[in-house]
Amino acid sequence: MISFQHTVIGYQRPLISIENLTLEAGKVYALLGLNGSGKSTLLKTLAAQTPPLGGALTLNHYPVAQLAKDGNLRAQQIAFVSSRFDGIEHLSVFEYVALGRIPYLTVFGKVSAEDQQMVSETLKELGLTHLTHKRTKELSDGEKQLVSLARAFVQDTPVLLLDEPSSFLDFLNRENLLLALLKWVSEGQRCVLLSSHDIDLCLEHNLPLLALAGGQIQELLALDKKGVVSVLLKGAAH
Amino acid sequence: MNRKGLLLLLLALVLLLSCLLHIHLTEVSSSSAAQANVLWWEFRFPRLMSALLAGAGLSLSGLLMQNLFRNPMAGPYVLGINSGASLTTALLMLGGFPWMLHTIGLVGSSLLGAFLAAAFMFFVSWRVQQTTGLLLVGLMFASFTGSIESVLQSWASPEQVKQFFLWNMGSLQQLSAAQVPWLLTLFTAAVLWSLLLIRSLNAFVLGQDQAFQLGVRTQRVRLSMLAITALLAGSITAYCGPIAFVGLAIPNLGRQLLRTQDHLLLILFCLLFGALFLLACDILSIYLDSYFSLPINVLTSLIGAPYIAYLVLRRS
Amino acid sequence: MRSLWLLLLLVVWACGSEPQQQRPKQAQNLCKYSKLLKIVPTEKGYIVEIQNPEQPKEQFKFQLKQSFERIAALSATHVGMLSAIGQAQRLCAIPDKRYLHDPQIIKAVKRGQVADLKSEQQLSIEKLLAQRTQALVYSGFGPEQTQIKRLRSIGLTCIPNYEWRETHPLARAEWVLLFGVLTGQLDKAQRYFKQVCQNYQRIRTQPTLCNTNPFVISGYVYGDQWVAPAANSFEAKLYADVDFTYYFNESAGTGSCFSSIPSVLTNSAAVVLWLNPGQPTRAALLQQYPKYKYFPFFKKRIFCYTHNTNFYWECAAAHPDWVLSDLSQIRNGHVKKLHFYKELRQ
């Protein structure tokens, strides 16, 4: 689904180089790394916001350069829940989630009955139906996080990128989030990449782990927490 | 038909009635059909059109500015777009550049000033992210252009100063029949252009990064928004003088009443209510005329400024 | 009780006696036309009393014992009045040379002999002191300015000149007497003013050539309104004295009056003459306000003084007879020599 080949990533100067790595459909990948290791830059590159400095990078077989140019294609291939969502004045949860349908709308931005149906269903699946008419400014931090996940789901893309989605959630909501993501990838040709500091949660759900350290990405297989931490620390020491 | 649609329909109805009232109030008994014709085409109709187009256009440009800067306190007046138009007009009227009057004219110079100011503020908005910082720069810019205008006034002849002073007060009665098509064309072009941006405007509510992720060509949309704003604010300022607070107040009122960020609804609201607001101000000034004559700018500020102050107080 | 009656009687006596004391003074007042200016000769000099037309309670009283050699003026009209009695050489500072007519004075400003004060709003004390100014004449727009008060406190004689608020043209011209007192040339000023009055009355009582009074409009579009001299202004008095029927005869006030533009458009079909349009040519009028072309009187005779604005502002107040002569010639249709006015070419 996502494939790197001799890819050099960075902003102005090289930060990460990836020789050969393929992320498969049907999986939720966890990207681990210390602060400053380049997780955000990697995600921004995948989201086509920052071009790679060299090599090849494709998402669902589309080269990232093409995705950067073609707005509609990009929006129909990649959804990105970037940083923390703060809420927007006068914007209801329903309206906010419906914005995820923008890539499929005409220029006038009219949301069809089908789209509305989809928004309602997604909210229901995430257990957020009770928030439908609430203002986004009035939500709790956890609710904001889940609502922005709903918006990304509604965008209905093969690739979903999440930047530290669990940071503002309590343990119950964290569980719900991961279960929702796992269910979502199982429903079609989809792949999720989330960055996280929550090693326990990732191990608990048996997520395939990608360790980003020292400008390299390493797939970690069958390690416990201690092992993961030592890889991250060793990489950072380089 | 939902509640929001009903509100817009009601607005349209009230606007229509206000137009009729305005037409009725400006009626003067005339001695001949030819004179009645002149009165209608040269005085009453342009005045009506000025109120409608300036109100609608300034509100729309305010809405776009607030969307672009993600700041509800943005507007063509506060951000210095009017000041830019005012400055180039002052250069033209006071600075003794008669060649400018011949080559590009009042409208051209006003548009040029509006575009330059919009570009300047846009550049500033890259560096100054905070609301207050941006507004301060806008205020500084306005006071800077004001000083230059004062300098120009001390050179200019009293006749020129008088002319510029009047223009600066804002007026809905200076438009001539021949100018109506020009203003109408620019206005229509700007409105159609902004209708084509609705989807992108809605995405911009989430910020430019998320808009990009939703497939918006952010660079192009940003430039379009600036161009539309400058087109509207520039042309309206050229014909009617700088009119304050309409562009700032009406979009905020729209979001507050409609409780939405759907820019289709907001654009419709701004067009309808903006037109209604300025028309109502003009009707008020007709009623007050027997007591004292108030420039339109005074009326819009008297009503608009307290509302904005209320918004600021409510937010903080 | 009795003492109360006594007190009351005392008060009544006091009130009654006051005007009696002033009566002889009024008899000596040299000004016949002016409502705002009083000049009373005394043994030592003159008492000049000036009434502020805005504030009935404010009266200025000056005891002038000697004349002034160096006088600063804040309005072109004051300059004109000094020139009228041949005393312009006493000017040490003038309002703004851009608005002056007299080439001699402009030359003196350029040579640096006379200071340019620019405007009443940005009065420079330093300039006035550097010119060794003894007296300052100002027009007194609005309330007394702090700057003027400051100047008085350092001993400068500051005299307001409200000639522009007079309602009779001769009352305006009578302020020449004030300048006569200031320059020690009162006799000359009186002779001058007497001559002006005689000329004025002669023109006023001339038999007119046509029987009907021409319907005349004055003023121009300013912003969203038509602005013109009001019915009780000195301009309207001039119009009346040459038997014009003035368009704004019904208006109130002694200054300017305002009217809606459409109402002027619709009610002016009978107007045959347009005075003081504010522009020297028809093309300039149209450039300033294109809709003038729809006004019926735009195609009639139009007379302006704006081809030589500075000359009018400097000299018209001191020469109401010239203005009246101009208007009279315009009225009779036999224009020989106009002082201020010019007809706009078709």
Coordinates of N, CA and C in Angstrom, one line a residue, chain C residues 23 37 80 112 161 345:
Chain C
R23 N -26.3 104.4 27.9 CA -26.9 105.0 26.8 C -26.0 106.1 26.1
L37 N -19.6 94.9 16.2 CA -18.5 95.7 16.4 C -18.9 97.1 16.9
G80 N -7.0 92.4 2.9 CA -7.7 93.3 2.0 C -8.2 94.5 2.7
G112 N 10.9 87.2 2.8 CA 11.1 86.9 4.2 C 10.7 88.1 5.1
N161 N -12.1 88.9 14.5 CA -12.7 89.7 13.5 C -13.9 88.9 12.9
R345 N -18.3 80.6 -20.2 CA -18.6 80.5 -21.7 C -19.5 79.2 -21.9

